[in-house]
Short mmCIF file of C-alpha atoms and ligand atoms in Angstrom, two decimals:
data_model
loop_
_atom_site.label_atom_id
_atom_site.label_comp_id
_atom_site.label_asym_id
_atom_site.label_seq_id
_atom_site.Cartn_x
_atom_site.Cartn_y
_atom_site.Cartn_z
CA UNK A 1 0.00 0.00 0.00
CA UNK A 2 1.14 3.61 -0.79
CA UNK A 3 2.80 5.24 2.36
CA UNK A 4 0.54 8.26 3.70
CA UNK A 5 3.46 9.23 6.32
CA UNK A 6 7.21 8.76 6.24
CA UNK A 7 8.71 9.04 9.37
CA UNK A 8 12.43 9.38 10.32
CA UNK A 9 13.54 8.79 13.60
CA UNK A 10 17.02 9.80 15.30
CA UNK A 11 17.18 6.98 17.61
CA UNK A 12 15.80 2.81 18.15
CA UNK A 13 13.63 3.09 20.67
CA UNK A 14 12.50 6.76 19.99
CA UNK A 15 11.46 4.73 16.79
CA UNK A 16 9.56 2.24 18.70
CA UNK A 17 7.68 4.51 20.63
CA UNK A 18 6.20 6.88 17.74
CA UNK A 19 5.44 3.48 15.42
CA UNK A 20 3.70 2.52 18.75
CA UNK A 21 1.68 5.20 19.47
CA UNK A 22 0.50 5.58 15.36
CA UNK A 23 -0.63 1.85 15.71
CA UNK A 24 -2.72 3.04 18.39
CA UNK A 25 -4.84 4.25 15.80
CA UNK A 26 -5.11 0.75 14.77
CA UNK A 27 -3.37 1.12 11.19
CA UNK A 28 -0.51 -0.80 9.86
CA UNK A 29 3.08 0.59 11.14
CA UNK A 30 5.99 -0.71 9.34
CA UNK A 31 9.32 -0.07 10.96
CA UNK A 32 12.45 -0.35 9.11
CA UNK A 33 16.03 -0.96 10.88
CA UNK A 34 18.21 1.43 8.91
CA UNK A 35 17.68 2.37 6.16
CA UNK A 36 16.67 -0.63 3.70
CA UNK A 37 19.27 -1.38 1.21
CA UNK A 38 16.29 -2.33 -1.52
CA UNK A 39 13.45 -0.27 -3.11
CA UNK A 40 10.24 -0.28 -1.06
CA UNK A 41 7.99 -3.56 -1.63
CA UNK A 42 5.12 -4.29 0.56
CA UNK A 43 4.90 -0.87 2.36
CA UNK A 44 2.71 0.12 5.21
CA UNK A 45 0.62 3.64 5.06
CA UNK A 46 3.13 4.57 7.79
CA UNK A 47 6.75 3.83 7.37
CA UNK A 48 9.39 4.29 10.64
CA UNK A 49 12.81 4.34 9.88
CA UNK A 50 14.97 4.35 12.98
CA UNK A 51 18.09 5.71 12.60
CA UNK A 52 20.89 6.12 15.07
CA UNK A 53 22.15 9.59 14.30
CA UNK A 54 20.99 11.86 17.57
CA UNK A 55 25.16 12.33 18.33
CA UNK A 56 26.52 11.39 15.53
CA UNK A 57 28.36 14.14 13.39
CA UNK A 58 26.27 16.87 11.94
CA UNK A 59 27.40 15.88 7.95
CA UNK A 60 26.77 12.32 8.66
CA UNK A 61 22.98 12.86 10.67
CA UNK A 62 22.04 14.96 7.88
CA UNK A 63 23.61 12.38 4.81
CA UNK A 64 21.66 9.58 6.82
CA UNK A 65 18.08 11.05 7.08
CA UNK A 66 18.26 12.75 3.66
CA UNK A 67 19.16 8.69 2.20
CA UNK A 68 15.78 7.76 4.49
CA UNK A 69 13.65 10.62 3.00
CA UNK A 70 14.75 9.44 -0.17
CA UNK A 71 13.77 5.67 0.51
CA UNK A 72 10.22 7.26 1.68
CA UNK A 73 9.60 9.21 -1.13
CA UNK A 74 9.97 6.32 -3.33
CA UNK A 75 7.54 4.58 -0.85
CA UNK A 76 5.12 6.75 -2.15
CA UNK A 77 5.08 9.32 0.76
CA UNK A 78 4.38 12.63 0.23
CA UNK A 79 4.24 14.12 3.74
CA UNK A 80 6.94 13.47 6.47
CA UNK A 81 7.89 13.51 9.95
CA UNK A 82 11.20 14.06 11.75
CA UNK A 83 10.60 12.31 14.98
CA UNK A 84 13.48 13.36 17.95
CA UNK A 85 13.49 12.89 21.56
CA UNK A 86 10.81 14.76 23.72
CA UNK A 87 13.64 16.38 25.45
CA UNK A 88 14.99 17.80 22.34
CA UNK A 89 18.08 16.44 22.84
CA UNK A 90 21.25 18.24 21.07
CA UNK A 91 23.80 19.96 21.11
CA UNK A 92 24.62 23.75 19.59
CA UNK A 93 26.23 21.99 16.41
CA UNK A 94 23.06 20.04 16.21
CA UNK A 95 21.59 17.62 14.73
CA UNK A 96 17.93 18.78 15.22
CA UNK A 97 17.93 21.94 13.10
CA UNK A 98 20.74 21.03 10.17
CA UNK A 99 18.49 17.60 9.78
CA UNK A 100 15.00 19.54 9.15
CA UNK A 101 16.25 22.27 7.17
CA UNK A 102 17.89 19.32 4.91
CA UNK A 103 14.65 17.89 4.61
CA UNK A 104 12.62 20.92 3.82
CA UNK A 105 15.57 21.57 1.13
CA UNK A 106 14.83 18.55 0.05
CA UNK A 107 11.20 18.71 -0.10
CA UNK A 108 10.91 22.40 -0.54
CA UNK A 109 8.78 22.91 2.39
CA UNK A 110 9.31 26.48 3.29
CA UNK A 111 8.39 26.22 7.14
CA UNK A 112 7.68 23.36 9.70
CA UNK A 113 6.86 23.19 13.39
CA UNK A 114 8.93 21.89 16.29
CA UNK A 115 7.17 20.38 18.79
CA UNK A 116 8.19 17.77 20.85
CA UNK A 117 5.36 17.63 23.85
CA UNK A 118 4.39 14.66 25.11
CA UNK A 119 1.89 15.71 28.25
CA UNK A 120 1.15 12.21 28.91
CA UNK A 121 4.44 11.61 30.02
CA UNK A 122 5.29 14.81 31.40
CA UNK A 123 6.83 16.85 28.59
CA UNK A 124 4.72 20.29 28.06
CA UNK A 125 5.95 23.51 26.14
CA UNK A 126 4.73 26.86 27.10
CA UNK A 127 6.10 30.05 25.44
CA UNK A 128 8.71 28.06 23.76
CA UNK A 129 10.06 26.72 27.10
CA UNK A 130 9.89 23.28 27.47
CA UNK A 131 9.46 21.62 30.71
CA UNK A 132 10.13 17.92 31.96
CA UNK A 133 7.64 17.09 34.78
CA UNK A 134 7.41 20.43 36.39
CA UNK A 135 10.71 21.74 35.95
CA UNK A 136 12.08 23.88 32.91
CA UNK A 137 14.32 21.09 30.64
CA UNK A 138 17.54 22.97 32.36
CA UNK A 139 16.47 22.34 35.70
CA UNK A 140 15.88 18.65 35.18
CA UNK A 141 18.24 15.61 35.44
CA UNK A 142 18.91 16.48 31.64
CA UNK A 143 20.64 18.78 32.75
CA UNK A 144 23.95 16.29 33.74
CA UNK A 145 22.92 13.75 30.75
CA UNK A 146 26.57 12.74 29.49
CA UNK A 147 26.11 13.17 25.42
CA UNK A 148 23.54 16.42 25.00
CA UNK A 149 23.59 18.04 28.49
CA UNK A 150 20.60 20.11 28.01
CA UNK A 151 21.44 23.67 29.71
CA UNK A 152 18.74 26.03 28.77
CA UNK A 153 15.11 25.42 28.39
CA UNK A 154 13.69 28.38 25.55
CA UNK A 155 13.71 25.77 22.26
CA UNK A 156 13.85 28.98 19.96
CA UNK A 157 17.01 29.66 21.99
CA UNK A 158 18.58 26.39 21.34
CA UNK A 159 16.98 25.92 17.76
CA UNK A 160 18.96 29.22 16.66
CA UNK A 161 22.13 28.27 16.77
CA UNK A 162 20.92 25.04 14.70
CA UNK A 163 19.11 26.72 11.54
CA UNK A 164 20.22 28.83 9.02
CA UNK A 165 16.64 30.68 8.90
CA UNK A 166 14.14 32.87 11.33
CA UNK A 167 12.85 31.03 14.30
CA UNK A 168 9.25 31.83 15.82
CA UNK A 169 6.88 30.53 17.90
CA UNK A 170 2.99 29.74 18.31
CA UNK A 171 2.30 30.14 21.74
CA UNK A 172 -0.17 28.15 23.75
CA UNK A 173 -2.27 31.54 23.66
CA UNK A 174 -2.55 30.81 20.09
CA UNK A 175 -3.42 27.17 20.09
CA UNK A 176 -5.73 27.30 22.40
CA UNK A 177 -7.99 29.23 19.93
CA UNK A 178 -7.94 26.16 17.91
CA UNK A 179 -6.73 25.04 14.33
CA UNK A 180 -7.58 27.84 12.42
CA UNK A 181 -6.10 30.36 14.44
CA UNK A 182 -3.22 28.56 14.69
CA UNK A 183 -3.02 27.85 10.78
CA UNK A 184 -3.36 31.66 10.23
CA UNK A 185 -0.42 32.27 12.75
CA UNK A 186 1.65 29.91 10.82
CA UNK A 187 0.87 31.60 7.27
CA UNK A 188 1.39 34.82 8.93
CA UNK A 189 4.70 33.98 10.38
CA UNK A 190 5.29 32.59 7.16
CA UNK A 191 4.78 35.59 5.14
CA UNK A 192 7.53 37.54 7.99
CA UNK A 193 9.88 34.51 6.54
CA UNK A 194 10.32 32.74 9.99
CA UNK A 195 10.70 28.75 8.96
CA UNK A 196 11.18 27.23 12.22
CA UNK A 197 8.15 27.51 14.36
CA UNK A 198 8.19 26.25 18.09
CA UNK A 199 4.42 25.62 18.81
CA UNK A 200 3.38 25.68 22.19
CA UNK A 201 1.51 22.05 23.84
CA UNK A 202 0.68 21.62 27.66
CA UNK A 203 -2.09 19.54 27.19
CA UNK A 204 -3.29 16.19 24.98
CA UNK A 205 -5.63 18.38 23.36
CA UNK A 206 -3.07 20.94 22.74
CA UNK A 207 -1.99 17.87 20.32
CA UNK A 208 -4.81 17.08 18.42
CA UNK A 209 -4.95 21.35 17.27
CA UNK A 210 -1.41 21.31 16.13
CA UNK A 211 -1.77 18.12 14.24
CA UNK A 212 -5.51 19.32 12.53
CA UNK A 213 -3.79 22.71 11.85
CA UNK A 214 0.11 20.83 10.13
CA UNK A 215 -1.74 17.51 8.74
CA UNK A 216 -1.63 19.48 5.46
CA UNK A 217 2.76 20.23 5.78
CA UNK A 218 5.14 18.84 3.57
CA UNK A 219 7.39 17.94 7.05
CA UNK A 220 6.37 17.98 10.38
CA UNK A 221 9.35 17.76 13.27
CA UNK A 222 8.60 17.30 16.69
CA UNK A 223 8.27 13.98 19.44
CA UNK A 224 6.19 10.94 19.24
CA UNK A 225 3.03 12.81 20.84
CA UNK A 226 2.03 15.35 18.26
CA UNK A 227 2.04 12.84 15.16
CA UNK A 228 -0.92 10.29 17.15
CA UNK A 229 -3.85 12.16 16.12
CA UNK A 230 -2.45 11.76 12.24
CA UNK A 231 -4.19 8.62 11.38
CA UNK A 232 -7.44 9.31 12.52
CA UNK A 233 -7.28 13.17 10.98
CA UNK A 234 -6.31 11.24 7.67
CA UNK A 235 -9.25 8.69 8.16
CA UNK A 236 -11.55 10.79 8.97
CA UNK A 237 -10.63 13.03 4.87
CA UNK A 238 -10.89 9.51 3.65
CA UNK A 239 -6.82 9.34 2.68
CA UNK A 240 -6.59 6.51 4.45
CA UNK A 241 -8.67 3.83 3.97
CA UNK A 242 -11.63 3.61 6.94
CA UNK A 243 -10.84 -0.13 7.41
CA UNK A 244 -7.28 -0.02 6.64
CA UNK A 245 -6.01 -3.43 8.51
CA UNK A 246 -3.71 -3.30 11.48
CA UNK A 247 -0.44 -6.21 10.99
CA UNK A 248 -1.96 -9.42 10.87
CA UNK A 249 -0.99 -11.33 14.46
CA UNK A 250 1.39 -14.20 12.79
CA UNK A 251 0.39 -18.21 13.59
CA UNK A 252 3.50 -19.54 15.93
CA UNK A 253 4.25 -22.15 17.63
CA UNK A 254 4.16 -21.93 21.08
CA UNK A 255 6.84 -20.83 23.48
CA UNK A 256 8.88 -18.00 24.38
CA UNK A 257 12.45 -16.80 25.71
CA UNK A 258 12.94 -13.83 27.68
CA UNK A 259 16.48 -11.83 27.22
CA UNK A 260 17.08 -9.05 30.00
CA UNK A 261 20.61 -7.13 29.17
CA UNK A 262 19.01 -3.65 31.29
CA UNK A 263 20.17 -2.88 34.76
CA UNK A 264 17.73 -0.24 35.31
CA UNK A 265 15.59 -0.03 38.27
CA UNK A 266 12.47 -0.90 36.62
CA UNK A 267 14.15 -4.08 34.73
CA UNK A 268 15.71 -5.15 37.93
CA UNK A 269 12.08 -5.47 39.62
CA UNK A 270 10.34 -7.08 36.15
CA UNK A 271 13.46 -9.85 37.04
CA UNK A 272 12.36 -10.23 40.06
CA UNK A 273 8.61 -10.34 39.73
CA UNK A 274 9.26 -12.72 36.86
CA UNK A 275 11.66 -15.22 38.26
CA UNK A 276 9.34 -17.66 40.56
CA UNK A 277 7.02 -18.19 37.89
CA UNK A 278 9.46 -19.87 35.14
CA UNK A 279 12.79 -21.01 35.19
CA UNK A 280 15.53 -18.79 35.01
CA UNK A 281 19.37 -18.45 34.56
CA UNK A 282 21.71 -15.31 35.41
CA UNK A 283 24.21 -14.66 33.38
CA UNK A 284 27.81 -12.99 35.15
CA UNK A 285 30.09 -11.16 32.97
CA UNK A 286 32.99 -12.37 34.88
CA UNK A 287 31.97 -16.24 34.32
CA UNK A 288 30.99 -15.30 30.69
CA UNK A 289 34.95 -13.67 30.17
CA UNK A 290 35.96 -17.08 31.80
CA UNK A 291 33.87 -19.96 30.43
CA UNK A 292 32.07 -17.85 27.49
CA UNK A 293 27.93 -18.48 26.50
CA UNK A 294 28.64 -22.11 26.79
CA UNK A 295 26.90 -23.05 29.76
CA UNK A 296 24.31 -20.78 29.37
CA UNK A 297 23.15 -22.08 25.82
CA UNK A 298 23.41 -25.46 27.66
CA UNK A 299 21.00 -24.42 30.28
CA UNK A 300 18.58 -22.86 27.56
CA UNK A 301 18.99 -26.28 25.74
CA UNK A 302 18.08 -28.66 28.80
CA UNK A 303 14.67 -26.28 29.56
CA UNK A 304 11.37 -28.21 29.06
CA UNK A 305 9.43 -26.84 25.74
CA UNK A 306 6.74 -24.38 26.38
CA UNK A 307 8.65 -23.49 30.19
CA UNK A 308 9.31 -19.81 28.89
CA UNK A 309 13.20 -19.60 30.20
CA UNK A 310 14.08 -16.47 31.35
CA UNK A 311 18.15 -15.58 31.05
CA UNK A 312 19.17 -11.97 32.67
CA UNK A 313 22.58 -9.88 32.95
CA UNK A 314 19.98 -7.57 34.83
CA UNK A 315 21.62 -6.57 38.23
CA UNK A 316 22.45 -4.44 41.19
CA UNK A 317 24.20 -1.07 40.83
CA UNK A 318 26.78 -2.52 42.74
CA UNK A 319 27.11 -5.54 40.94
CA UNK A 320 27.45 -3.64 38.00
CA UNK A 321 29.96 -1.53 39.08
CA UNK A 322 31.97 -4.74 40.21
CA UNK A 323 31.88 -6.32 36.98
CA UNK A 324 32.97 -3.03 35.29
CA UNK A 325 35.74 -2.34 37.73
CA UNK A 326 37.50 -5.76 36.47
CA UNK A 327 36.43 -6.16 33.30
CA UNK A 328 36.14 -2.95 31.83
CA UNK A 329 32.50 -0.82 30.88
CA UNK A 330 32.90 -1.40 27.33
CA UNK A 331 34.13 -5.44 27.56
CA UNK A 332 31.43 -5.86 30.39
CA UNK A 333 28.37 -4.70 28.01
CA UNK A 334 29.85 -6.36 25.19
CA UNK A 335 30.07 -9.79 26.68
CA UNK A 336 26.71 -9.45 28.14
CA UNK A 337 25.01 -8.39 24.65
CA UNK A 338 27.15 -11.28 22.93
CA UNK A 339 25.91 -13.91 24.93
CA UNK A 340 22.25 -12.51 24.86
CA UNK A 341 22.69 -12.33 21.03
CA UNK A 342 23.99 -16.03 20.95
CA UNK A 343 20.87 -17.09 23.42
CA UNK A 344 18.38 -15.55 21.15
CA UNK A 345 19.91 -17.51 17.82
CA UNK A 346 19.60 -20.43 20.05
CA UNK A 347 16.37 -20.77 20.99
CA UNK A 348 15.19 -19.58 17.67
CA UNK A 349 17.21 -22.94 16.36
CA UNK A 350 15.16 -24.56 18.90
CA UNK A 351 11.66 -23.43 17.48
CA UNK A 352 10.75 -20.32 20.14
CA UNK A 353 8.92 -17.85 18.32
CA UNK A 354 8.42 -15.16 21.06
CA UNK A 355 11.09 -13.56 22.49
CA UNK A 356 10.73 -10.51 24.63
CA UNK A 357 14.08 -8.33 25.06
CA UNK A 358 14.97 -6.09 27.59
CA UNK A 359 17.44 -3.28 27.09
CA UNK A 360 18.09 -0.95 24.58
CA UNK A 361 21.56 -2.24 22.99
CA UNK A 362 20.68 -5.61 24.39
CA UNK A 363 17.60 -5.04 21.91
CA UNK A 364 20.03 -3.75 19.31
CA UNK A 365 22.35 -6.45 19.70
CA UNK A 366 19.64 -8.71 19.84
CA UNK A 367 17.90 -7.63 16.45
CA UNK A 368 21.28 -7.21 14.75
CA UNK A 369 22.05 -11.11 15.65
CA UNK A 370 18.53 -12.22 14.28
CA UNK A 371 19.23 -10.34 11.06
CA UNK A 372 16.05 -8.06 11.49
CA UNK A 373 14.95 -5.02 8.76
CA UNK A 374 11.54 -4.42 9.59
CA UNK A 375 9.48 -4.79 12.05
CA UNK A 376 5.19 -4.53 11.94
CA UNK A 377 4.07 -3.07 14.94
CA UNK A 378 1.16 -5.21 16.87
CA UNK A 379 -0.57 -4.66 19.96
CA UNK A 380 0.85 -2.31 22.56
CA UNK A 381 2.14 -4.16 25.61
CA UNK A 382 2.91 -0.71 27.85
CA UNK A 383 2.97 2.81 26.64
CA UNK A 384 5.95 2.97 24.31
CA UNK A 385 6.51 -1.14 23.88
CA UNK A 386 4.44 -2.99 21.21
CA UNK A 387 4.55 -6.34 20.59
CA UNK A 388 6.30 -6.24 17.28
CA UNK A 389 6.53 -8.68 13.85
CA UNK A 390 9.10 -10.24 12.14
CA UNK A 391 10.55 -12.93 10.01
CA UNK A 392 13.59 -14.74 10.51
CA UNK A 393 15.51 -17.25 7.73
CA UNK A 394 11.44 -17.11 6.36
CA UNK A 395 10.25 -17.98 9.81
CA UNK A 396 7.51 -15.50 11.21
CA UNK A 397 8.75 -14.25 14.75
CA UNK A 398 7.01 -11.79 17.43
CA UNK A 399 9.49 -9.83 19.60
CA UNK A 400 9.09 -6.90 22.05
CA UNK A 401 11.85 -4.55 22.79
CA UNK A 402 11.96 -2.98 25.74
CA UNK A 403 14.00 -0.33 26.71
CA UNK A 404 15.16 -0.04 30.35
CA UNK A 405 13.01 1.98 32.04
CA UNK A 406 9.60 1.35 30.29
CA UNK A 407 6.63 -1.20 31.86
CA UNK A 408 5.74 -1.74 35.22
CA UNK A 409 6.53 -4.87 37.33
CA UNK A 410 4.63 -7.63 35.60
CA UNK A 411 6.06 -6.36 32.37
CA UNK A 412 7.27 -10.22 31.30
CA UNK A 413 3.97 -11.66 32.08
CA UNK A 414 1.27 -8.91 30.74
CA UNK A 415 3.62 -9.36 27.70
CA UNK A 416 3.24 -12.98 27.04
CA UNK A 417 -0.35 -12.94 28.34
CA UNK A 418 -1.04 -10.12 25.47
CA UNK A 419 0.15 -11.87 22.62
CA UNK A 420 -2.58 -14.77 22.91
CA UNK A 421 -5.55 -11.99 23.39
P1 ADP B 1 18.84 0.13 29.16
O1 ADP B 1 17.77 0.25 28.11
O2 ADP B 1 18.29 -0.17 30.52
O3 ADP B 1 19.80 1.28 29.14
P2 ADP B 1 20.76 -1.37 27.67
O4 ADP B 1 20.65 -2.76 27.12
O5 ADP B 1 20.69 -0.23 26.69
O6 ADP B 1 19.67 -1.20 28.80
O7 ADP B 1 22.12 -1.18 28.42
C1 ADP B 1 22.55 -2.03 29.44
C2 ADP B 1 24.03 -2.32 29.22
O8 ADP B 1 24.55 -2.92 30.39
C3 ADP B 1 24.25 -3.31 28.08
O9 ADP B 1 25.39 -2.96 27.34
C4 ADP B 1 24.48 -4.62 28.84
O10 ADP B 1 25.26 -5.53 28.09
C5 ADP B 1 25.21 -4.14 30.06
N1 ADP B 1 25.08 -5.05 31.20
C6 ADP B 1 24.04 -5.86 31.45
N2 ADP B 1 24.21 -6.53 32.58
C7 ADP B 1 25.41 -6.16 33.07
C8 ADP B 1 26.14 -6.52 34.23
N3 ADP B 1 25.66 -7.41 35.11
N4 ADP B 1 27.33 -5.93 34.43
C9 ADP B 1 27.79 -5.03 33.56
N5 ADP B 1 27.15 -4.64 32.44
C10 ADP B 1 25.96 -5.22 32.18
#
């Protein structure tokens, strides 16, 4: 089917979450790994491709999504979004602005709107200034975050820098009159020249406004949030087909494997909540940089069919710390994600079907190993983690990837118990 929306996101599981929340809608998502070496067959009416460009050097960010808008136009799309992290992270060099004004080059889209609200999860924008629970951006933890330390909170003030042309804003005083008003800000803004507009959201409904007043724009920017109420504001003008079919839920076998790479707090309870109920291995980097995955795949071997194994690197600060002091942070991760990889090849040899992942370069590691390019987005598990579609060596898989932080303690069950609704 012709792509309605191409979508380009800067990072895996930034990609995740905005295919996610568009198959809310119940439409088909297609996510693509990369971006796909051959010329689009079997598209979806929305296309995700995740990229991994957020810190990567301006030239290459902006070489990367311009090959990606390329692959979507020859999907068919003729409207686009440029999906980045609700917390607008960047730096002064970029890669936010240089990668939209490529894009609207490439298009020749003479303005577009930044706005990366999300009020569900506690991202709002209010005369430009964009605020993380209820403190400005600068004043959160992003403050101290090691690759785009975000030090001031005015997004004009940071897009600046970034762009070549004027920056404005719609204010919330704006939106709040609705879609036209804000439509005629936008032309009027447009006619002063200003390109990049920062539009004001503190509220869900904020997000429905923006997205009835840009549905018509050649390339919308901003986080996951704003782009949810596309697919209903496209079925409703009959672009999209009023029965268009969500992915079809594949036949498997049954069985599942559960991978857990993440140490984060949340992961580290989903372990433990998970544990009594099936069997389950932990994996130490020290033993792996002794004896290597051996054992393990020996363990996952022996386990009765249909017992749902769970294997986990997922551990205690301190433990962590341990394992890095002697091995190493880079050889400690590395041995972890190598023997999760090998795991997940494994029980796919075996015949399991399901696997659910936990981590985001465990997931990356993970999907690398299995050889997967696209993924068709199913039912949502938790906000931000679908259930996801695949094939492997012609095999239909399902596979979740979580990324640490996301689901609540039952996370491993509600996921398995989801797939057979
Ligand atoms: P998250 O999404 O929670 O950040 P990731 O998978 O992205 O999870 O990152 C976790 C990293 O920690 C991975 O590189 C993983 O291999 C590594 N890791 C997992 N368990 C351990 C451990 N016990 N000791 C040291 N590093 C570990």
């Amino acid at each position: 089917m012709t792509t309605l929306l191409g979508c380009i996101a800067d990072d895996f599981t930034g990609a995740t979450d905005l295919a996610g929340l568009l198959a809310r809608s119940g439409v088909r998502v297609s996510l693509r790994l990369g971006v796909p070496e051959e010329p689009p067959s079997e598209t979806a009416p929305f296309e995700v491709i995740a990229l991994k460009c957020r810190t990567a050097p301006v030239d290459d960010a902006v070489a990367e999504c311009r090959a990606a808008l390329a692959w979507l136009k020859s999907a068919g799309a003729e409207r686009f979004f440029w999906k980045y992290c609700s917390t607008f992270d960047s730096t002064d060099q970029g890669n936010i602005g240089p990668v939209a004004e490529a894009l609207m080059d490439d298009l020749g889209a003479g303005q577009t709107i930044y706005c990366p609200a999300f009020p569900e999860n506690g991202r709002s924008i209010f005369m430009g200034n964009l605020f993380v629970g209820q403190q400005p951006l600068a004043e959160s933890p992003m403050k101290d975050h090691p690759l785009t330390p975000m030090r001031d909170s005015n997004l004009m003030r940071l897009l600046e820098p970034q762009v070549t042309r004027p920056v404005g804003l719609a204010d919330r005083l704006t939106v709040a009159k609705g879609a036209n008003a804000l439509r005629e800000k936008l032309d009027s803004l447009a006619t002063v020249g200003v390109a990049h507009v920062v539009v004001d959201a503190v509220a869900n409904d904020d997000l429905g406004v923006i997205a009835a007043a840009c549905r018509d724009m050649t390339l919308l920017t901003g986080g996951s949030a704003v782009a949810m109420p596309l697919p209903d504001l496209y079925r409703a003008d009959g672009s999209l087909a009023a029965n268009a079919p969500a992915a079809a839920v594949p036949d498997l076998a049954p069985g599942a494997v559960i991978l857990s790479g993440s140490c984060s707090a949340m992961t580290n309870e989903q372990v433990a909540a998970y544990g009594p109920a099936a069997p389950s291995l932990r994996l130490d980097p020290l033993q792996l940089a002794e004896d290597g995955a051996g054992p393990a795949l020996d363990w996952l071997a022996a386990q009765p069919a249909g017992s749902n194994p769970l294997i986990y690197a997922t551990a205690s600060p301190e433990d962590v710390r341990a394992a890095q002091e002697q091995l190493g942070v880079a050889e400690a991760g590395a041995l972890v994600e190598q023997a999760l990889a090998a795991l997940a090849i494994a029980a796919f040899e075996a015949g399991i079907r399901r696997f659910v992942v936990a981590g985001g370069e465990t997931s990356g590691a993970v999907a690398q190993a299995l050889g997967l390019s696209r993924l068709d987005i199913g039912t949502e598990i938790a906000p931000g983690v679908p259930w996801t579609f695949s094939r492997v060596r012609g095999e239909d898989i399902a596979i979740t990837l979580k990324s640490g932080n996301f689901g609540d303690g039952d996370f491993f069950a509600t996921a398995l118990a989801r797939l057979e609704e």
